[in-house]
mmCIF file of C-alpha atoms in Angstrom:
data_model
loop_
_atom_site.group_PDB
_atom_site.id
_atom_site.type_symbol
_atom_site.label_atom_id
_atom_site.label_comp_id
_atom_site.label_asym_id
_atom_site.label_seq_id
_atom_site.Cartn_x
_atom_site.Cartn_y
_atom_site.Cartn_z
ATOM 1 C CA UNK A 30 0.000 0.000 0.000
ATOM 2 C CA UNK A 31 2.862 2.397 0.570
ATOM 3 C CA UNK A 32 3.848 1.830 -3.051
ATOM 4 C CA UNK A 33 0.432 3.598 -3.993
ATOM 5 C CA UNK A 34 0.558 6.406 -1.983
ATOM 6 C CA UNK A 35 4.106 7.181 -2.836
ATOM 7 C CA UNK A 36 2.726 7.653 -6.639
ATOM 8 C CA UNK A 37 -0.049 9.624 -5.616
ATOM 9 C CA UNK A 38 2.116 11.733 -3.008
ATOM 10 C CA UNK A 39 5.692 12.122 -4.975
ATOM 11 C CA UNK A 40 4.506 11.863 -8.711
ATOM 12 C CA UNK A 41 7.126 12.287 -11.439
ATOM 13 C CA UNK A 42 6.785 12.405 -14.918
ATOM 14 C CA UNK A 43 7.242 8.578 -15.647
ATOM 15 C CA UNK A 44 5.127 7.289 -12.768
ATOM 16 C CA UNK A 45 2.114 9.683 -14.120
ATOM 17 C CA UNK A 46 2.713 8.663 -18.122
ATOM 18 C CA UNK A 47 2.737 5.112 -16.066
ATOM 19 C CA UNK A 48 -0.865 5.805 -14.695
ATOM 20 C CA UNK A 49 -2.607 7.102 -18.058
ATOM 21 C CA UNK A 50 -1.123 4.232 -20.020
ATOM 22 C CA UNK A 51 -2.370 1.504 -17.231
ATOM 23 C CA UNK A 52 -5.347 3.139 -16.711
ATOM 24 C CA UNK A 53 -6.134 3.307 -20.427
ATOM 25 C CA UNK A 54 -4.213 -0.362 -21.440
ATOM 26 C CA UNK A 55 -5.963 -2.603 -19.366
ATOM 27 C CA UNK A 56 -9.169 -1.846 -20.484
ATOM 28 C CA UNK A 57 -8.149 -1.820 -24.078
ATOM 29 C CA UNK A 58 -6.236 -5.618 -23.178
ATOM 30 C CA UNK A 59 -9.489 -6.581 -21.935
ATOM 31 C CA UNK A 60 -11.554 -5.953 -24.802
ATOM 32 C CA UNK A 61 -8.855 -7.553 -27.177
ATOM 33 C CA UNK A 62 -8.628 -10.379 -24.962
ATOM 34 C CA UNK A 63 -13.124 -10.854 -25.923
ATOM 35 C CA UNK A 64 -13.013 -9.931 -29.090
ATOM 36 C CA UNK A 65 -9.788 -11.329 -31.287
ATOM 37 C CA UNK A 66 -9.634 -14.913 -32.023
ATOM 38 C CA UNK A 67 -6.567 -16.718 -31.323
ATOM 39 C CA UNK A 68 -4.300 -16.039 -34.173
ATOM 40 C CA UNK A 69 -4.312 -12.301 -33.520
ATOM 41 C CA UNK A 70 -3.019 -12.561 -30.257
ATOM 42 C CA UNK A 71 0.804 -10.645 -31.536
ATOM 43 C CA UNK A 72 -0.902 -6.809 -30.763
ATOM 44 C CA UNK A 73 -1.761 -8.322 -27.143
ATOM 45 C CA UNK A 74 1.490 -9.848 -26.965
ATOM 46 C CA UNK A 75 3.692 -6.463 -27.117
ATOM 47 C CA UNK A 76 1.326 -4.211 -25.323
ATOM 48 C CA UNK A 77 2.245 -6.837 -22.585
ATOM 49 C CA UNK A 78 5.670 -6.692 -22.670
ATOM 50 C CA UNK A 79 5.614 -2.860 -23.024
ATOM 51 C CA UNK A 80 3.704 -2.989 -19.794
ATOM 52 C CA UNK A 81 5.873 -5.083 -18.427
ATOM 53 C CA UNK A 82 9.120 -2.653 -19.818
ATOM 54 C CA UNK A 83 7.292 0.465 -18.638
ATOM 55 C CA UNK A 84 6.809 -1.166 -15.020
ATOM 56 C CA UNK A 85 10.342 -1.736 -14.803
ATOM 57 C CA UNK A 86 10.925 1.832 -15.535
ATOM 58 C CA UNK A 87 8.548 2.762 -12.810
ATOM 59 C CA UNK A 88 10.832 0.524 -10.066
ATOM 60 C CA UNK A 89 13.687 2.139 -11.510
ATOM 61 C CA UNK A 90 12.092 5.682 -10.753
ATOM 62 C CA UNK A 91 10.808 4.848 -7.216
ATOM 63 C CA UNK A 92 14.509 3.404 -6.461
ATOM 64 C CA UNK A 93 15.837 7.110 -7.896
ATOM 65 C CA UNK A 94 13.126 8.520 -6.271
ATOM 66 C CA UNK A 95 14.344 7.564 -2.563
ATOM 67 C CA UNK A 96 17.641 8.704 -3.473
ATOM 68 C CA UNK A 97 16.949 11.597 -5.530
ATOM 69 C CA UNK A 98 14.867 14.872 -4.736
ATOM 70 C CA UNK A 99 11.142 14.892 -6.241
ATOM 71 C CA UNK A 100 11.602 18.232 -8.511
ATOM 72 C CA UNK A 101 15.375 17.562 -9.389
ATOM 73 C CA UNK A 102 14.410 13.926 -10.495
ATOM 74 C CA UNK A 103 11.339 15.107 -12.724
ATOM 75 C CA UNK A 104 13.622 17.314 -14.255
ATOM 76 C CA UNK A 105 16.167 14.849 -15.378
ATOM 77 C CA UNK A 106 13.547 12.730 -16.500
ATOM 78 C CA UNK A 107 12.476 15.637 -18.648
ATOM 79 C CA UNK A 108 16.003 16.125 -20.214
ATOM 80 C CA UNK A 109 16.381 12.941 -20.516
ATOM 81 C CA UNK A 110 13.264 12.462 -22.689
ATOM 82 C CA UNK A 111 13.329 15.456 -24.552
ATOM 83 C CA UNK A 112 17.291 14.415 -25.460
ATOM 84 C CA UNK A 113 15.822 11.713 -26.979
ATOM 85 C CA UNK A 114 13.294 12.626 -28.759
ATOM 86 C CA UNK A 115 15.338 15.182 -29.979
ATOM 87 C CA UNK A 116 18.163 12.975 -30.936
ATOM 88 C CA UNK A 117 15.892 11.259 -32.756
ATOM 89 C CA UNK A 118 14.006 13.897 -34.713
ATOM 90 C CA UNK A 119 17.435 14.743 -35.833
ATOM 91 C CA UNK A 120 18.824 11.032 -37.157
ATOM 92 C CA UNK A 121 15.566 9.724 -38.930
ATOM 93 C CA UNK A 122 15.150 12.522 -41.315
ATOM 94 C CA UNK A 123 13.553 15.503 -39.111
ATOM 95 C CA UNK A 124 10.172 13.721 -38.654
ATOM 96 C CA UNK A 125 8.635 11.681 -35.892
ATOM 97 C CA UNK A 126 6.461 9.697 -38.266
ATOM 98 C CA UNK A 127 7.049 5.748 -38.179
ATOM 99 C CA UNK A 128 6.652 4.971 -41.736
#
């Protein structure tokens, strides 16, 4: 229970991008889970394992979190993502598209 109320008390900017993505996954997981048939179970599959990935990211930021202060580490997380997304604007041809 104290894991809970630490992301409702300390939130940082992965453990509330974890919280809209759960809260809007699991129902979307549920639905596939009634409605494919068997042999389209790959999409279900990876939005697993992305859950999965993205939960490991929020132990990771709960560990940093203890050591870390709340604003500093929210800002690093920032930097860290906007670096990114930056670097790659920059190597795939100045777009964000995926095609």
């Amino acid at each position: 229970m104290n894991f809970i109320s630490d992301l409702i008390k300390k939130p940082t900017f992965i453990s509330v991008i974890f919280i809209i993505l759960i809260g809007l996954g699991i129902p979307l997981i549920v639905y596939q889970l009634f409605t494919f048939h068997s042999s389209e179970s790959l999409g279900i599959t990876v939005e697993v394992i992305f859950f999965l990935v993205l939960s490991g990211l929020l132990v990771i930021d709960r560990f940093l979190l203890r050591n870390i202060n709340n604003k500093k580490l929210s800002v690093i997380e920032a930097i860290l993502i906007i670096g990114y997304l930056t670097n790659y604007y920059f190597t795939h041809d100045r777009s964000f598209s995926i095609g």
